[in-house]
Amino acid sequence: MPVRRAVGRTRNVICWKKENNPIPAMPKGDKSSYTDKQKRQAEHIEEGYEERGVPKKEAEARAWATVNKMDHGGKKSGSGRGKKVNKEPARKGSKASHAKHA
């Protein structure tokens, strides 16, 4: 039996991590599970934030957060896994930008 240790709590439930897991977890910041379209979207959103004076690192973080909120994370394999894209986060930022320039 693999060794397990507690790594945190979520809603009063202990989360466990297997020590001898043969598949390592994806490192933070790894964008390999995103489609080319999602990468282009994040780049475009990031440019918009930078134009408004947000620092580069913060702009990148906000851009990926927006893409995640829109597409529910990276690409998912398997039939029936698709979800409708939520365009509200992008419209929200666009409205704020246009209101500022009007």
PDB file of N, CA and C in Angstrom:
ATOM      1  N   MET A   1       0.847  -1.184   0.000  1.00  0.00           N
ATOM      2  CA  MET A   1       0.000   0.000   0.000  1.00  0.00           C
ATOM      3  C   MET A   1       0.892   1.246   0.000  1.00  0.00           C
ATOM      4  N   PRO A   2       0.592   2.214  -0.893  1.00  0.00           N
ATOM      5  CA  PRO A   2       1.428   3.416  -0.948  1.00  0.00           C
ATOM      6  C   PRO A   2       1.289   4.270   0.300  1.00  0.00           C
ATOM      7  N   VAL A   3       2.360   4.950   0.612  1.00  0.00           N
ATOM      8  CA  VAL A   3       2.365   5.851   1.760  1.00  0.00           C
ATOM      9  C   VAL A   3       1.596   7.102   1.388  1.00  0.00           C
ATOM     10  N   ARG A   4       0.747   7.585   2.300  1.00  0.00           N
ATOM     11  CA  ARG A   4      -0.041   8.778   2.034  1.00  0.00           C
ATOM     12  C   ARG A   4       0.172   9.785   3.153  1.00  0.00           C
ATOM     13  N   ARG A   5       0.087  11.059   2.794  1.00  0.00           N
ATOM     14  CA  ARG A   5       0.203  12.092   3.809  1.00  0.00           C
ATOM     15  C   ARG A   5      -0.805  13.197   3.516  1.00  0.00           C
ATOM     16  N   ALA A   6      -1.256  13.842   4.559  1.00  0.00           N
ATOM     17  CA  ALA A   6      -2.228  14.925   4.407  1.00  0.00           C
ATOM     18  C   ALA A   6      -1.519  16.151   3.849  1.00  0.00           C
ATOM     19  N   VAL A   7      -2.137  16.801   2.859  1.00  0.00           N
ATOM     20  CA  VAL A   7      -1.537  17.992   2.272  1.00  0.00           C
ATOM     21  C   VAL A   7      -2.382  19.243   2.479  1.00  0.00           C
ATOM     22  N   GLY A   8      -3.584  19.108   3.016  1.00  0.00           N
ATOM     23  CA  GLY A   8      -4.395  20.294   3.247  1.00  0.00           C
ATOM     24  C   GLY A   8      -5.824  19.930   3.593  1.00  0.00           C
ATOM     25  N   ARG A   9      -6.625  20.935   3.842  1.00  0.00           N
ATOM     26  CA  ARG A   9      -8.031  20.724   4.172  1.00  0.00           C
ATOM     27  C   ARG A   9      -8.895  21.553   3.242  1.00  0.00           C
ATOM     28  N   THR A  10      -9.986  20.969   2.805  1.00  0.00           N
ATOM     29  CA  THR A  10     -10.966  21.676   2.000  1.00  0.00           C
ATOM     30  C   THR A  10     -12.340  21.339   2.543  1.00  0.00           C
ATOM     31  N   ARG A  11     -13.045  22.335   3.042  1.00  0.00           N
ATOM     32  CA  ARG A  11     -14.392  22.143   3.588  1.00  0.00           C
ATOM     33  C   ARG A  11     -14.440  20.981   4.576  1.00  0.00           C
ATOM     34  N   ASN A  12     -13.529  21.005   5.523  1.00  0.00           N
ATOM     35  CA  ASN A  12     -13.466  20.008   6.591  1.00  0.00           C
ATOM     36  C   ASN A  12     -13.184  18.597   6.097  1.00  0.00           C
ATOM     37  N   VAL A  13     -12.603  18.471   4.892  1.00  0.00           N
ATOM     38  CA  VAL A  13     -12.221  17.161   4.364  1.00  0.00           C
ATOM     39  C   VAL A  13     -10.715  17.174   4.172  1.00  0.00           C
ATOM     40  N   ILE A  14     -10.044  16.162   4.677  1.00  0.00           N
ATOM     41  CA  ILE A  14      -8.589  16.099   4.537  1.00  0.00           C
ATOM     42  C   ILE A  14      -8.253  15.640   3.122  1.00  0.00           C
ATOM     43  N   CYS A  15      -7.335  16.353   2.456  1.00  0.00           N
ATOM     44  CA  CYS A  15      -6.873  15.988   1.122  1.00  0.00           C
ATOM     45  C   CYS A  15      -5.603  15.169   1.272  1.00  0.00           C
ATOM     46  N   TRP A  16      -5.524  14.053   0.573  1.00  0.00           N
ATOM     47  CA  TRP A  16      -4.380  13.170   0.689  1.00  0.00           C
ATOM     48  C   TRP A  16      -3.563  13.176  -0.587  1.00  0.00           C
ATOM     49  N   LYS A  17      -2.245  13.000  -0.425  1.00  0.00           N
ATOM     50  CA  LYS A  17      -1.344  12.906  -1.560  1.00  0.00           C
ATOM     51  C   LYS A  17      -0.590  11.583  -1.444  1.00  0.00           C
ATOM     52  N   LYS A  18      -0.565  10.836  -2.531  1.00  0.00           N
ATOM     53  CA  LYS A  18       0.171   9.576  -2.525  1.00  0.00           C
ATOM     54  C   LYS A  18       1.651   9.863  -2.749  1.00  0.00           C
ATOM     55  N   GLU A  19       2.502   9.338  -1.865  1.00  0.00           N
ATOM     56  CA  GLU A  19       3.939   9.569  -1.955  1.00  0.00           C
ATOM     57  C   GLU A  19       4.554   8.835  -3.141  1.00  0.00           C
ATOM     58  N   ASN A  20       4.088   7.630  -3.420  1.00  0.00           N
ATOM     59  CA  ASN A  20       4.689   6.800  -4.471  1.00  0.00           C
ATOM     60  C   ASN A  20       3.869   6.854  -5.756  1.00  0.00           C
ATOM     61  N   ASN A  21       3.366   8.012  -6.089  1.00  0.00           N
ATOM     62  CA  ASN A  21       2.552   8.169  -7.280  1.00  0.00           C
ATOM     63  C   ASN A  21       3.453   8.080  -8.510  1.00  0.00           C
ATOM     64  N   PRO A  22       3.193   7.122  -9.444  1.00  0.00           N
ATOM     65  CA  PRO A  22       4.063   6.971 -10.610  1.00  0.00           C
ATOM     66  C   PRO A  22       3.946   8.140 -11.595  1.00  0.00           C
ATOM     67  N   ILE A  23       2.830   8.861 -11.587  1.00  0.00           N
ATOM     68  CA  ILE A  23       2.640   9.982 -12.494  1.00  0.00           C
ATOM     69  C   ILE A  23       2.840  11.270 -11.701  1.00  0.00           C
ATOM     70  N   PRO A  24       3.916  12.011 -11.970  1.00  0.00           N
ATOM     71  CA  PRO A  24       4.140  13.254 -11.220  1.00  0.00           C
ATOM     72  C   PRO A  24       3.102  14.308 -11.594  1.00  0.00           C
ATOM     73  N   ALA A  25       2.789  15.162 -10.645  1.00  0.00           N
ATOM     74  CA  ALA A  25       1.841  16.236 -10.889  1.00  0.00           C
ATOM     75  C   ALA A  25       2.462  17.257 -11.833  1.00  0.00           C
ATOM     76  N   MET A  26       1.602  17.922 -12.608  1.00  0.00           N
ATOM     77  CA  MET A  26       2.087  18.953 -13.510  1.00  0.00           C
ATOM     78  C   MET A  26       2.639  20.103 -12.690  1.00  0.00           C
ATOM     79  N   PRO A  27       3.823  20.611 -13.043  1.00  0.00           N
ATOM     80  CA  PRO A  27       4.357  21.741 -12.292  1.00  0.00           C
ATOM     81  C   PRO A  27       3.501  22.979 -12.498  1.00  0.00           C
ATOM     82  N   LYS A  28       3.467  23.844 -11.485  1.00  0.00           N
ATOM     83  CA  LYS A  28       2.710  25.085 -11.612  1.00  0.00           C
ATOM     84  C   LYS A  28       3.297  25.910 -12.738  1.00  0.00           C
ATOM     85  N   GLY A  29       2.428  26.528 -13.510  1.00  0.00           N
ATOM     86  CA  GLY A  29       2.885  27.357 -14.613  1.00  0.00           C
ATOM     87  C   GLY A  29       3.045  26.603 -15.910  1.00  0.00           C
ATOM     88  N   ASP A  30       2.843  25.275 -15.910  1.00  0.00           N
ATOM     89  CA  ASP A  30       2.964  24.483 -17.119  1.00  0.00           C
ATOM     90  C   ASP A  30       1.729  24.727 -17.989  1.00  0.00           C
ATOM     91  N   LYS A  31       1.929  25.223 -19.186  1.00  0.00           N
ATOM     92  CA  LYS A  31       0.812  25.570 -20.063  1.00  0.00           C
ATOM     93  C   LYS A  31       0.606  24.537 -21.172  1.00  0.00           C
ATOM     94  N   SER A  32       1.200  23.353 -21.046  1.00  0.00           N
ATOM     95  CA  SER A  32       1.121  22.351 -22.110  1.00  0.00           C
ATOM     96  C   SER A  32      -0.292  21.804 -22.299  1.00  0.00           C
ATOM     97  N   SER A  33      -1.137  21.913 -21.299  1.00  0.00           N
ATOM     98  CA  SER A  33      -2.484  21.354 -21.426  1.00  0.00           C
ATOM     99  C   SER A  33      -3.477  22.344 -22.025  1.00  0.00           C
ATOM    100  N   TYR A  34      -2.999  23.494 -22.495  1.00  0.00           N
ATOM    101  CA  TYR A  34      -3.871  24.483 -23.107  1.00  0.00           C
ATOM    102  C   TYR A  34      -3.772  24.395 -24.623  1.00  0.00           C
ATOM    103  N   THR A  35      -4.863  24.722 -25.307  1.00  0.00           N
ATOM    104  CA  THR A  35      -4.868  24.723 -26.766  1.00  0.00           C
ATOM    105  C   THR A  35      -4.143  25.964 -27.277  1.00  0.00           C
ATOM    106  N   ASP A  36      -3.800  25.942 -28.556  1.00  0.00           N
ATOM    107  CA  ASP A  36      -3.148  27.107 -29.164  1.00  0.00           C
ATOM    108  C   ASP A  36      -4.058  28.324 -29.091  1.00  0.00           C
ATOM    109  N   LYS A  37      -5.354  28.106 -29.261  1.00  0.00           N
ATOM    110  CA  LYS A  37      -6.310  29.213 -29.201  1.00  0.00           C
ATOM    111  C   LYS A  37      -6.296  29.852 -27.809  1.00  0.00           C
ATOM    112  N   GLN A  38      -6.279  29.018 -26.763  1.00  0.00           N
ATOM    113  CA  GLN A  38      -6.265  29.539 -25.401  1.00  0.00           C
ATOM    114  C   GLN A  38      -4.973  30.323 -25.137  1.00  0.00           C
ATOM    115  N   LYS A  39      -3.857  29.852 -25.676  1.00  0.00           N
ATOM    116  CA  LYS A  39      -2.585  30.555 -25.504  1.00  0.00           C
ATOM    117  C   LYS A  39      -2.622  31.915 -26.193  1.00  0.00           C
ATOM    118  N   ARG A  40      -3.206  31.964 -27.403  1.00  0.00           N
ATOM    119  CA  ARG A  40      -3.328  33.234 -28.118  1.00  0.00           C
ATOM    120  C   ARG A  40      -4.240  34.195 -27.362  1.00  0.00           C
ATOM    121  N   GLN A  41      -5.341  33.660 -26.828  1.00  0.00           N
ATOM    122  CA  GLN A  41      -6.272  34.495 -26.063  1.00  0.00           C
ATOM    123  C   GLN A  41      -5.567  35.106 -24.851  1.00  0.00           C
ATOM    124  N   ALA A  42      -4.818  34.284 -24.130  1.00  0.00           N
ATOM    125  CA  ALA A  42      -4.120  34.765 -22.933  1.00  0.00           C
ATOM    126  C   ALA A  42      -3.114  35.842 -23.313  1.00  0.00           C
ATOM    127  N   GLU A  43      -2.408  35.652 -24.421  1.00  0.00           N
ATOM    128  CA  GLU A  43      -1.424  36.638 -24.861  1.00  0.00           C
ATOM    129  C   GLU A  43      -2.108  37.972 -25.196  1.00  0.00           C
ATOM    130  N   HIS A  44      -3.229  37.906 -25.870  1.00  0.00           N
ATOM    131  CA  HIS A  44      -3.962  39.113 -26.256  1.00  0.00           C
ATOM    132  C   HIS A  44      -4.514  39.838 -25.016  1.00  0.00           C
ATOM    133  N   ILE A  45      -5.057  39.073 -24.084  1.00  0.00           N
ATOM    134  CA  ILE A  45      -5.592  39.654 -22.849  1.00  0.00           C
ATOM    135  C   ILE A  45      -4.466  40.306 -22.052  1.00  0.00           C
ATOM    136  N   GLU A  46      -3.324  39.629 -22.006  1.00  0.00           N
ATOM    137  CA  GLU A  46      -2.156  40.162 -21.282  1.00  0.00           C
ATOM    138  C   GLU A  46      -1.720  41.502 -21.877  1.00  0.00           C
ATOM    139  N   GLU A  47      -1.689  41.589 -23.209  1.00  0.00           N
ATOM    140  CA  GLU A  47      -1.313  42.851 -23.864  1.00  0.00           C
ATOM    141  C   GLU A  47      -2.271  43.974 -23.475  1.00  0.00           C
ATOM    142  N   GLY A  48      -3.562  43.645 -23.392  1.00  0.00           N
ATOM    143  CA  GLY A  48      -4.551  44.644 -22.998  1.00  0.00           C
ATOM    144  C   GLY A  48      -4.314  45.163 -21.588  1.00  0.00           C
ATOM    145  N   TYR A  49      -3.973  44.261 -20.672  1.00  0.00           N
ATOM    146  CA  TYR A  49      -3.681  44.674 -19.301  1.00  0.00           C
ATOM    147  C   TYR A  49      -2.436  45.553 -19.257  1.00  0.00           C
ATOM    148  N   GLU A  50      -1.402  45.181 -20.030  1.00  0.00           N
ATOM    149  CA  GLU A  50      -0.163  45.958 -20.026  1.00  0.00           C
ATOM    150  C   GLU A  50      -0.395  47.365 -20.584  1.00  0.00           C
ATOM    151  N   GLU A  51      -1.266  47.477 -21.581  1.00  0.00           N
ATOM    152  CA  GLU A  51      -1.592  48.796 -22.139  1.00  0.00           C
ATOM    153  C   GLU A  51      -2.249  49.693 -21.092  1.00  0.00           C
ATOM    154  N   ARG A  52      -2.938  49.071 -20.147  1.00  0.00           N
ATOM    155  CA  ARG A  52      -3.610  49.837 -19.088  1.00  0.00           C
ATOM    156  C   ARG A  52      -2.706  50.072 -17.877  1.00  0.00           C
ATOM    157  N   GLY A  53      -1.431  49.682 -17.997  1.00  0.00           N
ATOM    158  CA  GLY A  53      -0.476  49.998 -16.940  1.00  0.00           C
ATOM    159  C   GLY A  53      -0.283  48.934 -15.876  1.00  0.00           C
ATOM    160  N   VAL A  54      -0.786  47.719 -16.104  1.00  0.00           N
ATOM    161  CA  VAL A  54      -0.598  46.631 -15.137  1.00  0.00           C
ATOM    162  C   VAL A  54       0.795  46.040 -15.354  1.00  0.00           C
ATOM    163  N   PRO A  55       1.557  45.763 -14.302  1.00  0.00           N
ATOM    164  CA  PRO A  55       2.891  45.165 -14.457  1.00  0.00           C
ATOM    165  C   PRO A  55       2.827  43.824 -15.197  1.00  0.00           C
ATOM    166  N   LYS A  56       3.900  43.484 -15.921  1.00  0.00           N
ATOM    167  CA  LYS A  56       3.929  42.302 -16.789  1.00  0.00           C
ATOM    168  C   LYS A  56       3.532  41.014 -16.075  1.00  0.00           C
ATOM    169  N   LYS A  57       4.117  40.763 -14.920  1.00  0.00           N
ATOM    170  CA  LYS A  57       3.842  39.513 -14.197  1.00  0.00           C
ATOM    171  C   LYS A  57       2.374  39.439 -13.757  1.00  0.00           C
ATOM    172  N   GLU A  58       1.864  40.556 -13.261  1.00  0.00           N
ATOM    173  CA  GLU A  58       0.467  40.624 -12.837  1.00  0.00           C
ATOM    174  C   GLU A  58      -0.468  40.475 -14.039  1.00  0.00           C
ATOM    175  N   ALA A  59      -0.088  41.089 -15.166  1.00  0.00           N
ATOM    176  CA  ALA A  59      -0.906  41.001 -16.381  1.00  0.00           C
ATOM    177  C   ALA A  59      -0.998  39.553 -16.864  1.00  0.00           C
ATOM    178  N   GLU A  60       0.124  38.834 -16.805  1.00  0.00           N
ATOM    179  CA  GLU A  60       0.134  37.436 -17.229  1.00  0.00           C
ATOM    180  C   GLU A  60      -0.767  36.594 -16.321  1.00  0.00           C
ATOM    181  N   ALA A  61      -0.668  36.805 -15.021  1.00  0.00           N
ATOM    182  CA  ALA A  61      -1.490  36.053 -14.069  1.00  0.00           C
ATOM    183  C   ALA A  61      -2.967  36.328 -14.297  1.00  0.00           C
ATOM    184  N   ARG A  62      -3.321  37.594 -14.501  1.00  0.00           N
ATOM    185  CA  ARG A  62      -4.721  37.953 -14.739  1.00  0.00           C
ATOM    186  C   ARG A  62      -5.217  37.360 -16.041  1.00  0.00           C
ATOM    187  N   ALA A  63      -4.359  37.369 -17.078  1.00  0.00           N
ATOM    188  CA  ALA A  63      -4.753  36.838 -18.382  1.00  0.00           C
ATOM    189  C   ALA A  63      -5.080  35.350 -18.284  1.00  0.00           C
ATOM    190  N   TRP A  64      -4.218  34.581 -17.624  1.00  0.00           N
ATOM    191  CA  TRP A  64      -4.474  33.142 -17.498  1.00  0.00           C
ATOM    192  C   TRP A  64      -5.674  32.872 -16.596  1.00  0.00           C
ATOM    193  N   ALA A  65      -5.890  33.716 -15.594  1.00  0.00           N
ATOM    194  CA  ALA A  65      -7.075  33.555 -14.741  1.00  0.00           C
ATOM    195  C   ALA A  65      -8.338  33.781 -15.567  1.00  0.00           C
ATOM    196  N   THR A  66      -8.291  34.744 -16.476  1.00  0.00           N
ATOM    197  CA  THR A  66      -9.443  35.016 -17.331  1.00  0.00           C
ATOM    198  C   THR A  66      -9.702  33.847 -18.269  1.00  0.00           C
ATOM    199  N   VAL A  67      -8.637  33.312 -18.882  1.00  0.00           N
ATOM    200  CA  VAL A  67      -8.788  32.161 -19.789  1.00  0.00           C
ATOM    201  C   VAL A  67      -9.347  30.966 -19.020  1.00  0.00           C
ATOM    202  N   ASN A  68      -8.838  30.729 -17.800  1.00  0.00           N
ATOM    203  CA  ASN A  68      -9.342  29.615 -16.991  1.00  0.00           C
ATOM    204  C   ASN A  68     -10.818  29.789 -16.672  1.00  0.00           C
ATOM    205  N   LYS A  69     -11.210  31.012 -16.356  1.00  0.00           N
ATOM    206  CA  LYS A  69     -12.600  31.265 -16.002  1.00  0.00           C
ATOM    207  C   LYS A  69     -13.511  31.083 -17.216  1.00  0.00           C
ATOM    208  N   MET A  70     -12.995  31.445 -18.387  1.00  0.00           N
ATOM    209  CA  MET A  70     -13.791  31.324 -19.613  1.00  0.00           C
ATOM    210  C   MET A  70     -13.925  29.865 -20.056  1.00  0.00           C
ATOM    211  N   ASP A  71     -12.818  29.139 -20.076  1.00  0.00           N
ATOM    212  CA  ASP A  71     -12.792  27.791 -20.656  1.00  0.00           C
ATOM    213  C   ASP A  71     -12.753  26.672 -19.618  1.00  0.00           C
ATOM    214  N   HIS A  72     -12.829  27.012 -18.347  1.00  0.00           N
ATOM    215  CA  HIS A  72     -12.801  26.009 -17.277  1.00  0.00           C
ATOM    216  C   HIS A  72     -11.494  25.221 -17.286  1.00  0.00           C
ATOM    217  N   GLY A  73     -10.381  25.894 -17.470  1.00  0.00           N
ATOM    218  CA  GLY A  73      -9.069  25.247 -17.435  1.00  0.00           C
ATOM    219  C   GLY A  73      -8.590  24.834 -18.809  1.00  0.00           C
ATOM    220  N   GLY A  74      -7.612  23.935 -18.853  1.00  0.00           N
ATOM    221  CA  GLY A  74      -7.015  23.491 -20.117  1.00  0.00           C
ATOM    222  C   GLY A  74      -7.937  22.584 -20.898  1.00  0.00           C
ATOM    223  N   LYS A  75      -7.412  22.059 -22.015  1.00  0.00           N
ATOM    224  CA  LYS A  75      -8.232  21.200 -22.859  1.00  0.00           C
ATOM    225  C   LYS A  75      -8.520  19.880 -22.147  1.00  0.00           C
ATOM    226  N   LYS A  76      -9.684  19.352 -22.379  1.00  0.00           N
ATOM    227  CA  LYS A  76     -10.091  18.097 -21.758  1.00  0.00           C
ATOM    228  C   LYS A  76     -10.307  17.061 -22.849  1.00  0.00           C
ATOM    229  N   SER A  77      -9.805  15.853 -22.653  1.00  0.00           N
ATOM    230  CA  SER A  77      -9.989  14.808 -23.643  1.00  0.00           C
ATOM    231  C   SER A  77     -11.217  13.982 -23.283  1.00  0.00           C
ATOM    232  N   GLY A  78     -11.777  13.334 -24.275  1.00  0.00           N
ATOM    233  CA  GLY A  78     -12.909  12.440 -24.044  1.00  0.00           C
ATOM    234  C   GLY A  78     -14.213  12.999 -24.574  1.00  0.00           C
ATOM    235  N   SER A  79     -15.075  12.100 -24.928  1.00  0.00           N
ATOM    236  CA  SER A  79     -16.356  12.485 -25.485  1.00  0.00           C
ATOM    237  C   SER A  79     -17.262  13.071 -24.417  1.00  0.00           C
ATOM    238  N   GLY A  80     -17.965  14.109 -24.755  1.00  0.00           N
ATOM    239  CA  GLY A  80     -18.924  14.699 -23.829  1.00  0.00           C
ATOM    240  C   GLY A  80     -18.299  15.566 -22.761  1.00  0.00           C
ATOM    241  N   ARG A  81     -17.016  15.885 -22.888  1.00  0.00           N
ATOM    242  CA  ARG A  81     -16.336  16.670 -21.858  1.00  0.00           C
ATOM    243  C   ARG A  81     -16.413  18.165 -22.134  1.00  0.00           C
ATOM    244  N   GLY A  82     -16.891  18.536 -23.322  1.00  0.00           N
ATOM    245  CA  GLY A  82     -16.928  19.938 -23.686  1.00  0.00           C
ATOM    246  C   GLY A  82     -17.937  20.721 -22.873  1.00  0.00           C
ATOM    247  N   LYS A  83     -17.602  21.954 -22.582  1.00  0.00           N
ATOM    248  CA  LYS A  83     -18.518  22.847 -21.885  1.00  0.00           C
ATOM    249  C   LYS A  83     -18.610  24.133 -22.671  1.00  0.00           C
ATOM    250  N   LYS A  84     -19.724  24.797 -22.562  1.00  0.00           N
ATOM    251  CA  LYS A  84     -19.912  26.053 -23.241  1.00  0.00           C
ATOM    252  C   LYS A  84     -18.928  27.094 -22.690  1.00  0.00           C
ATOM    253  N   VAL A  85     -18.358  27.882 -23.591  1.00  0.00           N
ATOM    254  CA  VAL A  85     -17.414  28.922 -23.181  1.00  0.00           C
ATOM    255  C   VAL A  85     -18.173  30.079 -22.560  1.00  0.00           C
ATOM    256  N   ASN A  86     -17.725  30.509 -21.383  1.00  0.00           N
ATOM    257  CA  ASN A  86     -18.324  31.627 -20.686  1.00  0.00           C
ATOM    258  C   ASN A  86     -17.565  32.892 -21.075  1.00  0.00           C
ATOM    259  N   LYS A  87     -18.174  33.743 -21.896  1.00  0.00           N
ATOM    260  CA  LYS A  87     -17.482  34.930 -22.399  1.00  0.00           C
ATOM    261  C   LYS A  87     -17.620  36.140 -21.485  1.00  0.00           C
ATOM    262  N   GLU A  88     -18.332  36.009 -20.403  1.00  0.00           N
ATOM    263  CA  GLU A  88     -18.569  37.132 -19.496  1.00  0.00           C
ATOM    264  C   GLU A  88     -17.276  37.741 -18.937  1.00  0.00           C
ATOM    265  N   PRO A  89     -16.270  36.940 -18.505  1.00  0.00           N
ATOM    266  CA  PRO A  89     -15.045  37.553 -17.976  1.00  0.00           C
ATOM    267  C   PRO A  89     -14.350  38.464 -18.995  1.00  0.00           C
ATOM    268  N   ALA A  90     -14.353  38.077 -20.262  1.00  0.00           N
ATOM    269  CA  ALA A  90     -13.716  38.901 -21.294  1.00  0.00           C
ATOM    270  C   ALA A  90     -14.527  40.165 -21.542  1.00  0.00           C
ATOM    271  N   ARG A  91     -15.833  40.052 -21.557  1.00  0.00           N
ATOM    272  CA  ARG A  91     -16.686  41.220 -21.777  1.00  0.00           C
ATOM    273  C   ARG A  91     -16.549  42.196 -20.612  1.00  0.00           C
ATOM    274  N   LYS A  92     -16.434  41.654 -19.399  1.00  0.00           N
ATOM    275  CA  LYS A  92     -16.308  42.498 -18.207  1.00  0.00           C
ATOM    276  C   LYS A  92     -15.062  43.380 -18.314  1.00  0.00           C
ATOM    277  N   GLY A  93     -13.925  42.781 -18.692  1.00  0.00           N
ATOM    278  CA  GLY A  93     -12.693  43.546 -18.837  1.00  0.00           C
ATOM    279  C   GLY A  93     -12.783  44.540 -19.979  1.00  0.00           C
ATOM    280  N   SER A  94     -13.424  44.127 -21.058  1.00  0.00           N
ATOM    281  CA  SER A  94     -13.570  44.999 -22.215  1.00  0.00           C
ATOM    282  C   SER A  94     -14.414  46.217 -21.879  1.00  0.00           C
ATOM    283  N   LYS A  95     -15.499  46.001 -21.148  1.00  0.00           N
ATOM    284  CA  LYS A  95     -16.372  47.127 -20.749  1.00  0.00           C
ATOM    285  C   LYS A  95     -15.608  48.114 -19.881  1.00  0.00           C
ATOM    286  N   ALA A  96     -14.812  47.607 -18.952  1.00  0.00           N
ATOM    287  CA  ALA A  96     -14.052  48.462 -18.047  1.00  0.00           C
ATOM    288  C   ALA A  96     -13.049  49.297 -18.840  1.00  0.00           C
ATOM    289  N   SER A  97     -12.406  48.661 -19.816  1.00  0.00           N
ATOM    290  CA  SER A  97     -11.405  49.352 -20.632  1.00  0.00           C
ATOM    291  C   SER A  97     -12.049  50.438 -21.482  1.00  0.00           C
ATOM    292  N   HIS A  98     -13.182  50.102 -22.115  1.00  0.00           N
ATOM    293  CA  HIS A  98     -13.851  51.069 -22.998  1.00  0.00           C
ATOM    294  C   HIS A  98     -14.478  52.222 -22.203  1.00  0.00           C
ATOM    295  N   ALA A  99     -14.951  51.952 -21.025  1.00  0.00           N
ATOM    296  CA  ALA A  99     -15.552  52.999 -20.197  1.00  0.00           C
ATOM    297  C   ALA A  99     -14.472  54.002 -19.780  1.00  0.00           C
ATOM    298  N   LYS A 100     -13.270  53.503 -19.574  1.00  0.00           N
ATOM    299  CA  LYS A 100     -12.157  54.349 -19.154  1.00  0.00           C
ATOM    300  C   LYS A 100     -11.748  55.314 -20.273  1.00  0.00           C
ATOM    301  N   HIS A 101     -11.840  54.848 -21.525  1.00  0.00           N
ATOM    302  CA  HIS A 101     -11.408  55.659 -22.671  1.00  0.00           C
ATOM    303  C   HIS A 101     -12.512  56.539 -23.231  1.00  0.00           C
ATOM    304  N   ALA A 102     -13.744  56.336 -22.806  1.00  0.00           N
ATOM    305  CA  ALA A 102     -14.860  57.099 -23.367  1.00  0.00           C
ATOM    306  C   ALA A 102     -14.996  58.468 -22.744  1.00  0.00           C
TER     307      ALA A 102
END
